[in-house]
Amino acid sequence: MSSRKRNPNFSEAEIQILLKEVEKCKGVLFSKLSTVTTNNTKKRVWEAICEKVNSCNSSGHARNVDDIRKKWTTYMSETKKKVAKQRRELKKTGGGPPPADLTPLEESVIGIIGDTPIDGIPGGIDV
């Protein structure tokens, strides 16, 4: 057994700051250019986001850039799945409980990434 301790869960304040900072810098973070200069800029932006998230951290546990990027990726993925499930449920007929509503944080993720990653390209053909 390894003696590695589990990191504490992200607090809601940490997630809010993460989303706010990603939204401010989404032009740099999600650009398709991949030159060395652009990649270095992206690394600096993620480091700045990490510093801001750590500044609001009340538990005293410092998170690294990989933790922050992983949290963004998983939170975005979970939100996309939830929205896709909601849209599938809207097209169904019959009874049953309604799908769960999105939280304000999940709404902000959708605002950041837009609808294209969830819906796909209009008129596009699945292969």
PDB file of N, CA, C and O in Angstrom, residues 60-115:
ATOM      1  N   GLY A  60      -5.367  25.016   3.113  1.00  0.00           N
ATOM      2  CA  GLY A  60      -3.923  25.062   3.222  1.00  0.00           C
ATOM      3  C   GLY A  60      -3.217  24.092   2.294  1.00  0.00           C
ATOM      4  O   GLY A  60      -2.005  24.014   2.267  1.00  0.00           O
ATOM      5  N   HIS A  61      -3.984  23.342   1.505  1.00  0.00           N
ATOM      6  CA  HIS A  61      -3.407  22.379   0.561  1.00  0.00           C
ATOM      7  C   HIS A  61      -3.152  23.100  -0.761  1.00  0.00           C
ATOM      8  O   HIS A  61      -4.077  23.588  -1.393  1.00  0.00           O
ATOM      9  N   ALA A  62      -1.916  23.173  -1.166  1.00  0.00           N
ATOM     10  CA  ALA A  62      -1.573  23.839  -2.425  1.00  0.00           C
ATOM     11  C   ALA A  62      -1.778  22.861  -3.577  1.00  0.00           C
ATOM     12  O   ALA A  62      -1.305  21.728  -3.537  1.00  0.00           O
ATOM     13  N   ARG A  63      -2.478  23.307  -4.571  1.00  0.00           N
ATOM     14  CA  ARG A  63      -2.720  22.477  -5.754  1.00  0.00           C
ATOM     15  C   ARG A  63      -1.721  22.860  -6.836  1.00  0.00           C
ATOM     16  O   ARG A  63      -1.304  24.002  -6.928  1.00  0.00           O
ATOM     17  N   ASN A  64      -1.379  21.886  -7.667  1.00  0.00           N
ATOM     18  CA  ASN A  64      -0.452  22.204  -8.753  1.00  0.00           C
ATOM     19  C   ASN A  64      -1.234  22.378 -10.055  1.00  0.00           C
ATOM     20  O   ASN A  64      -2.444  22.173 -10.112  1.00  0.00           O
ATOM     21  N   VAL A  65      -0.525  22.759 -11.101  1.00  0.00           N
ATOM     22  CA  VAL A  65      -1.166  23.054 -12.383  1.00  0.00           C
ATOM     23  C   VAL A  65      -1.869  21.816 -12.936  1.00  0.00           C
ATOM     24  O   VAL A  65      -2.971  21.917 -13.493  1.00  0.00           O
ATOM     25  N   ASP A  66      -1.260  20.649 -12.767  1.00  0.00           N
ATOM     26  CA  ASP A  66      -1.889  19.422 -13.268  1.00  0.00           C
ATOM     27  C   ASP A  66      -3.221  19.154 -12.577  1.00  0.00           C
ATOM     28  O   ASP A  66      -4.182  18.723 -13.224  1.00  0.00           O
ATOM     29  N   ASP A  67      -3.296  19.412 -11.265  1.00  0.00           N
ATOM     30  CA  ASP A  67      -4.557  19.236 -10.538  1.00  0.00           C
ATOM     31  C   ASP A  67      -5.630  20.165 -11.083  1.00  0.00           C
ATOM     32  O   ASP A  67      -6.784  19.770 -11.259  1.00  0.00           O
ATOM     33  N   ILE A  68      -5.249  21.410 -11.352  1.00  0.00           N
ATOM     34  CA  ILE A  68      -6.194  22.414 -11.836  1.00  0.00           C
ATOM     35  C   ILE A  68      -6.690  22.045 -13.232  1.00  0.00           C
ATOM     36  O   ILE A  68      -7.891  22.089 -13.512  1.00  0.00           O
ATOM     37  N   ARG A  69      -5.775  21.662 -14.094  1.00  0.00           N
ATOM     38  CA  ARG A  69      -6.174  21.280 -15.459  1.00  0.00           C
ATOM     39  C   ARG A  69      -7.054  20.032 -15.445  1.00  0.00           C
ATOM     40  O   ARG A  69      -8.021  19.933 -16.200  1.00  0.00           O
ATOM     41  N   LYS A  70      -6.721  19.078 -14.591  1.00  0.00           N
ATOM     42  CA  LYS A  70      -7.516  17.851 -14.473  1.00  0.00           C
ATOM     43  C   LYS A  70      -8.933  18.175 -13.983  1.00  0.00           C
ATOM     44  O   LYS A  70      -9.911  17.628 -14.478  1.00  0.00           O
ATOM     45  N   LYS A  71      -9.025  19.073 -13.011  1.00  0.00           N
ATOM     46  CA  LYS A  71     -10.336  19.468 -12.500  1.00  0.00           C
ATOM     47  C   LYS A  71     -11.161  20.120 -13.592  1.00  0.00           C
ATOM     48  O   LYS A  71     -12.343  19.824 -13.749  1.00  0.00           O
ATOM     49  N   TRP A  72     -10.552  21.014 -14.368  1.00  0.00           N
ATOM     50  CA  TRP A  72     -11.277  21.667 -15.463  1.00  0.00           C
ATOM     51  C   TRP A  72     -11.759  20.624 -16.464  1.00  0.00           C
ATOM     52  O   TRP A  72     -12.911  20.634 -16.878  1.00  0.00           O
ATOM     53  N   THR A  73     -10.895  19.713 -16.840  1.00  0.00           N
ATOM     54  CA  THR A  73     -11.248  18.701 -17.839  1.00  0.00           C
ATOM     55  C   THR A  73     -12.384  17.805 -17.351  1.00  0.00           C
ATOM     56  O   THR A  73     -13.355  17.570 -18.083  1.00  0.00           O
ATOM     57  N   THR A  74     -12.289  17.327 -16.126  1.00  0.00           N
ATOM     58  CA  THR A  74     -13.332  16.431 -15.618  1.00  0.00           C
ATOM     59  C   THR A  74     -14.643  17.178 -15.380  1.00  0.00           C
ATOM     60  O   THR A  74     -15.710  16.655 -15.682  1.00  0.00           O
ATOM     61  N   TYR A  75     -14.563  18.402 -14.873  1.00  0.00           N
ATOM     62  CA  TYR A  75     -15.788  19.176 -14.616  1.00  0.00           C
ATOM     63  C   TYR A  75     -16.480  19.501 -15.934  1.00  0.00           C
ATOM     64  O   TYR A  75     -17.703  19.411 -16.040  1.00  0.00           O
ATOM     65  N   MET A  76     -15.700  19.856 -16.951  1.00  0.00           N
ATOM     66  CA  MET A  76     -16.265  20.147 -18.263  1.00  0.00           C
ATOM     67  C   MET A  76     -16.895  18.886 -18.851  1.00  0.00           C
ATOM     68  O   MET A  76     -18.011  18.920 -19.380  1.00  0.00           O
ATOM     69  N   SER A  77     -16.223  17.767 -18.747  1.00  0.00           N
ATOM     70  CA  SER A  77     -16.732  16.509 -19.282  1.00  0.00           C
ATOM     71  C   SER A  77     -18.026  16.089 -18.591  1.00  0.00           C
ATOM     72  O   SER A  77     -18.989  15.689 -19.256  1.00  0.00           O
ATOM     73  N   GLU A  78     -18.058  16.186 -17.265  1.00  0.00           N
ATOM     74  CA  GLU A  78     -19.267  15.820 -16.521  1.00  0.00           C
ATOM     75  C   GLU A  78     -20.430  16.729 -16.890  1.00  0.00           C
ATOM     76  O   GLU A  78     -21.573  16.272 -17.014  1.00  0.00           O
ATOM     77  N   THR A  79     -20.147  18.012 -17.088  1.00  0.00           N
ATOM     78  CA  THR A  79     -21.202  18.951 -17.455  1.00  0.00           C
ATOM     79  C   THR A  79     -21.734  18.644 -18.848  1.00  0.00           C
ATOM     80  O   THR A  79     -22.948  18.669 -19.072  1.00  0.00           O
ATOM     81  N   LYS A  80     -20.843  18.342 -19.782  1.00  0.00           N
ATOM     82  CA  LYS A  80     -21.288  17.985 -21.132  1.00  0.00           C
ATOM     83  C   LYS A  80     -22.189  16.757 -21.111  1.00  0.00           C
ATOM     84  O   LYS A  80     -23.215  16.709 -21.790  1.00  0.00           O
ATOM     85  N   LYS A  81     -21.798  15.754 -20.319  1.00  0.00           N
ATOM     86  CA  LYS A  81     -22.613  14.545 -20.217  1.00  0.00           C
ATOM     87  C   LYS A  81     -23.991  14.855 -19.648  1.00  0.00           C
ATOM     88  O   LYS A  81     -25.004  14.336 -20.121  1.00  0.00           O
ATOM     89  N   LYS A  82     -24.023  15.716 -18.632  1.00  0.00           N
ATOM     90  CA  LYS A  82     -25.283  16.069 -17.994  1.00  0.00           C
ATOM     91  C   LYS A  82     -26.202  16.820 -18.960  1.00  0.00           C
ATOM     92  O   LYS A  82     -27.401  16.537 -19.036  1.00  0.00           O
ATOM     93  N   VAL A  83     -25.639  17.753 -19.725  1.00  0.00           N
ATOM     94  CA  VAL A  83     -26.429  18.510 -20.689  1.00  0.00           C
ATOM     95  C   VAL A  83     -26.927  17.594 -21.804  1.00  0.00           C
ATOM     96  O   VAL A  83     -28.091  17.676 -22.219  1.00  0.00           O
ATOM     97  N   ALA A  84     -26.077  16.706 -22.294  1.00  0.00           N
ATOM     98  CA  ALA A  84     -26.479  15.775 -23.349  1.00  0.00           C
ATOM     99  C   ALA A  84     -27.608  14.872 -22.851  1.00  0.00           C
ATOM    100  O   ALA A  84     -28.580  14.607 -23.581  1.00  0.00           O
ATOM    101  N   LYS A  85     -27.514  14.420 -21.611  1.00  0.00           N
ATOM    102  CA  LYS A  85     -28.563  13.578 -21.038  1.00  0.00           C
ATOM    103  C   LYS A  85     -29.865  14.365 -20.920  1.00  0.00           C
ATOM    104  O   LYS A  85     -30.941  13.835 -21.222  1.00  0.00           O
ATOM    105  N   GLN A  86     -29.777  15.624 -20.499  1.00  0.00           N
ATOM    106  CA  GLN A  86     -30.967  16.463 -20.392  1.00  0.00           C
ATOM    107  C   GLN A  86     -31.636  16.601 -21.747  1.00  0.00           C
ATOM    108  O   GLN A  86     -32.857  16.493 -21.853  1.00  0.00           O
ATOM    109  N   ARG A  87     -30.858  16.837 -22.776  1.00  0.00           N
ATOM    110  CA  ARG A  87     -31.424  17.022 -24.121  1.00  0.00           C
ATOM    111  C   ARG A  87     -32.043  15.729 -24.645  1.00  0.00           C
ATOM    112  O   ARG A  87     -33.058  15.770 -25.337  1.00  0.00           O
ATOM    113  N   ARG A  88     -31.432  14.588 -24.314  1.00  0.00           N
ATOM    114  CA  ARG A  88     -32.035  13.312 -24.707  1.00  0.00           C
ATOM    115  C   ARG A  88     -33.364  13.104 -23.994  1.00  0.00           C
ATOM    116  O   ARG A  88     -34.334  12.631 -24.580  1.00  0.00           O
ATOM    117  N   GLU A  89     -33.404  13.436 -22.706  1.00  0.00           N
ATOM    118  CA  GLU A  89     -34.617  13.251 -21.911  1.00  0.00           C
ATOM    119  C   GLU A  89     -35.759  14.132 -22.403  1.00  0.00           C
ATOM    120  O   GLU A  89     -36.929  13.740 -22.315  1.00  0.00           O
ATOM    121  N   LEU A  90     -35.449  15.317 -22.920  1.00  0.00           N
ATOM    122  CA  LEU A  90     -36.485  16.215 -23.407  1.00  0.00           C
ATOM    123  C   LEU A  90     -37.210  15.640 -24.612  1.00  0.00           C
ATOM    124  O   LEU A  90     -38.375  15.954 -24.850  1.00  0.00           O
ATOM    125  N   LYS A  91     -36.540  14.800 -25.380  1.00  0.00           N
ATOM    126  CA  LYS A  91     -37.127  14.231 -26.588  1.00  0.00           C
ATOM    127  C   LYS A  91     -37.923  12.965 -26.319  1.00  0.00           C
ATOM    128  O   LYS A  91     -38.600  12.467 -27.194  1.00  0.00           O
ATOM    129  N   LYS A  92     -37.820  12.439 -25.109  1.00  0.00           N
ATOM    130  CA  LYS A  92     -38.540  11.217 -24.768  1.00  0.00           C
ATOM    131  C   LYS A  92     -39.995  11.527 -24.430  1.00  0.00           C
ATOM    132  O   LYS A  92     -40.338  12.642 -24.055  1.00  0.00           O
ATOM    133  N   THR A  93     -40.808  10.516 -24.548  1.00  0.00           N
ATOM    134  CA  THR A  93     -42.200  10.660 -24.152  1.00  0.00           C
ATOM    135  C   THR A  93     -42.433   9.826 -22.904  1.00  0.00           C
ATOM    136  O   THR A  93     -41.632   8.977 -22.544  1.00  0.00           O
ATOM    137  N   GLY A  94     -43.540  10.063 -22.258  1.00  0.00           N
ATOM    138  CA  GLY A  94     -43.874   9.247 -21.103  1.00  0.00           C
ATOM    139  C   GLY A  94     -43.585   9.945 -19.799  1.00  0.00           C
ATOM    140  O   GLY A  94     -43.195  11.107 -19.742  1.00  0.00           O
ATOM    141  N   GLY A  95     -43.806   9.204 -18.741  1.00  0.00           N
ATOM    142  CA  GLY A  95     -43.671   9.768 -17.410  1.00  0.00           C
ATOM    143  C   GLY A  95     -42.268   9.669 -16.887  1.00  0.00           C
ATOM    144  O   GLY A  95     -41.303   9.539 -17.629  1.00  0.00           O
ATOM    145  N   GLY A  96     -42.201   9.734 -15.601  1.00  0.00           N
ATOM    146  CA  GLY A  96     -40.899   9.652 -14.953  1.00  0.00           C
ATOM    147  C   GLY A  96     -40.477  11.011 -14.430  1.00  0.00           C
ATOM    148  O   GLY A  96     -41.045  12.036 -14.793  1.00  0.00           O
ATOM    149  N   PRO A  97     -39.475  10.988 -13.604  1.00  0.00           N
ATOM    150  CA  PRO A  97     -39.024  12.260 -13.029  1.00  0.00           C
ATOM    151  C   PRO A  97     -38.302  13.107 -14.080  1.00  0.00           C
ATOM    152  O   PRO A  97     -37.668  12.572 -14.994  1.00  0.00           O
ATOM    153  N   PRO A  98     -38.403  14.427 -13.955  1.00  0.00           N
ATOM    154  CA  PRO A  98     -37.681  15.278 -14.908  1.00  0.00           C
ATOM    155  C   PRO A  98     -36.185  15.212 -14.642  1.00  0.00           C
ATOM    156  O   PRO A  98     -35.761  14.895 -13.538  1.00  0.00           O
ATOM    157  N   PRO A  99     -35.389  15.504 -15.661  1.00  0.00           N
ATOM    158  CA  PRO A  99     -33.936  15.487 -15.454  1.00  0.00           C
ATOM    159  C   PRO A  99     -33.526  16.599 -14.489  1.00  0.00           C
ATOM    160  O   PRO A  99     -34.204  17.617 -14.362  1.00  0.00           O
ATOM    161  N   ALA A 100     -32.418  16.398 -13.808  1.00  0.00           N
ATOM    162  CA  ALA A 100     -31.926  17.377 -12.844  1.00  0.00           C
ATOM    163  C   ALA A 100     -31.503  18.654 -13.568  1.00  0.00           C
ATOM    164  O   ALA A 100     -30.968  18.606 -14.674  1.00  0.00           O
ATOM    165  N   ASP A 101     -31.777  19.789 -12.940  1.00  0.00           N
ATOM    166  CA  ASP A 101     -31.380  21.072 -13.507  1.00  0.00           C
ATOM    167  C   ASP A 101     -29.876  21.272 -13.347  1.00  0.00           C
ATOM    168  O   ASP A 101     -29.256  20.702 -12.458  1.00  0.00           O
ATOM    169  N   LEU A 102     -29.334  22.129 -14.202  1.00  0.00           N
ATOM    170  CA  LEU A 102     -27.916  22.465 -14.107  1.00  0.00           C
ATOM    171  C   LEU A 102     -27.700  23.460 -12.974  1.00  0.00           C
ATOM    172  O   LEU A 102     -28.537  24.320 -12.720  1.00  0.00           O
ATOM    173  N   THR A 103     -26.578  23.334 -12.311  1.00  0.00           N
ATOM    174  CA  THR A 103     -26.205  24.290 -11.275  1.00  0.00           C
ATOM    175  C   THR A 103     -25.679  25.555 -11.958  1.00  0.00           C
ATOM    176  O   THR A 103     -25.316  25.510 -13.146  1.00  0.00           O
ATOM    177  N   PRO A 104     -25.621  26.672 -11.244  1.00  0.00           N
ATOM    178  CA  PRO A 104     -25.058  27.888 -11.852  1.00  0.00           C
ATOM    179  C   PRO A 104     -23.617  27.699 -12.339  1.00  0.00           C
ATOM    180  O   PRO A 104     -23.229  28.267 -13.363  1.00  0.00           O
ATOM    181  N   LEU A 105     -22.831  26.892 -11.631  1.00  0.00           N
ATOM    182  CA  LEU A 105     -21.459  26.632 -12.078  1.00  0.00           C
ATOM    183  C   LEU A 105     -21.451  25.853 -13.395  1.00  0.00           C
ATOM    184  O   LEU A 105     -20.650  26.123 -14.294  1.00  0.00           O
ATOM    185  N   GLU A 106     -22.360  24.880 -13.513  1.00  0.00           N
ATOM    186  CA  GLU A 106     -22.445  24.111 -14.760  1.00  0.00           C
ATOM    187  C   GLU A 106     -22.930  24.996 -15.907  1.00  0.00           C
ATOM    188  O   GLU A 106     -22.489  24.850 -17.047  1.00  0.00           O
ATOM    189  N   GLU A 107     -23.837  25.925 -15.600  1.00  0.00           N
ATOM    190  CA  GLU A 107     -24.301  26.873 -16.615  1.00  0.00           C
ATOM    191  C   GLU A 107     -23.132  27.712 -17.124  1.00  0.00           C
ATOM    192  O   GLU A 107     -23.033  27.993 -18.312  1.00  0.00           O
ATOM    193  N   SER A 108     -22.242  28.111 -16.216  1.00  0.00           N
ATOM    194  CA  SER A 108     -21.098  28.920 -16.641  1.00  0.00           C
ATOM    195  C   SER A 108     -20.132  28.105 -17.497  1.00  0.00           C
ATOM    196  O   SER A 108     -19.528  28.643 -18.430  1.00  0.00           O
ATOM    197  N   VAL A 109     -19.999  26.803 -17.228  1.00  0.00           N
ATOM    198  CA  VAL A 109     -19.156  25.940 -18.077  1.00  0.00           C
ATOM    199  C   VAL A 109     -19.724  25.900 -19.485  1.00  0.00           C
ATOM    200  O   VAL A 109     -18.990  26.016 -20.469  1.00  0.00           O
ATOM    201  N   ILE A 110     -21.045  25.765 -19.597  1.00  0.00           N
ATOM    202  CA  ILE A 110     -21.688  25.740 -20.914  1.00  0.00           C
ATOM    203  C   ILE A 110     -21.463  27.073 -21.622  1.00  0.00           C
ATOM    204  O   ILE A 110     -21.234  27.116 -22.824  1.00  0.00           O
ATOM    205  N   GLY A 111     -21.505  28.166 -20.866  1.00  0.00           N
ATOM    206  CA  GLY A 111     -21.225  29.468 -21.460  1.00  0.00           C
ATOM    207  C   GLY A 111     -19.800  29.578 -21.977  1.00  0.00           C
ATOM    208  O   GLY A 111     -19.540  30.230 -22.984  1.00  0.00           O
ATOM    209  N   ILE A 112     -18.872  28.937 -21.297  1.00  0.00           N
ATOM    210  CA  ILE A 112     -17.468  28.992 -21.706  1.00  0.00           C
ATOM    211  C   ILE A 112     -17.225  28.147 -22.947  1.00  0.00           C
ATOM    212  O   ILE A 112     -16.612  28.600 -23.914  1.00  0.00           O
ATOM    213  N   ILE A 113     -17.716  26.905 -22.949  1.00  0.00           N
ATOM    214  CA  ILE A 113     -17.400  26.005 -24.062  1.00  0.00           C
ATOM    215  C   ILE A 113     -18.352  26.163 -25.237  1.00  0.00           C
ATOM    216  O   ILE A 113     -18.032  25.769 -26.342  1.00  0.00           O
ATOM    217  N   GLY A 114     -19.545  26.722 -25.013  1.00  0.00           N
ATOM    218  CA  GLY A 114     -20.510  26.877 -26.092  1.00  0.00           C
ATOM    219  C   GLY A 114     -21.254  25.582 -26.358  1.00  0.00           C
ATOM    220  O   GLY A 114     -21.014  24.553 -25.726  1.00  0.00           O
ATOM    221  N   ASP A 115     -22.179  25.632 -27.322  1.00  0.00           N
ATOM    222  CA  ASP A 115     -23.016  24.472 -27.618  1.00  0.00           C
ATOM    223  C   ASP A 115     -22.405  23.509 -28.618  1.00  0.00           C
ATOM    224  O   ASP A 115     -22.800  22.354 -28.687  1.00  0.00           O
TER     225      ASP A 115
END
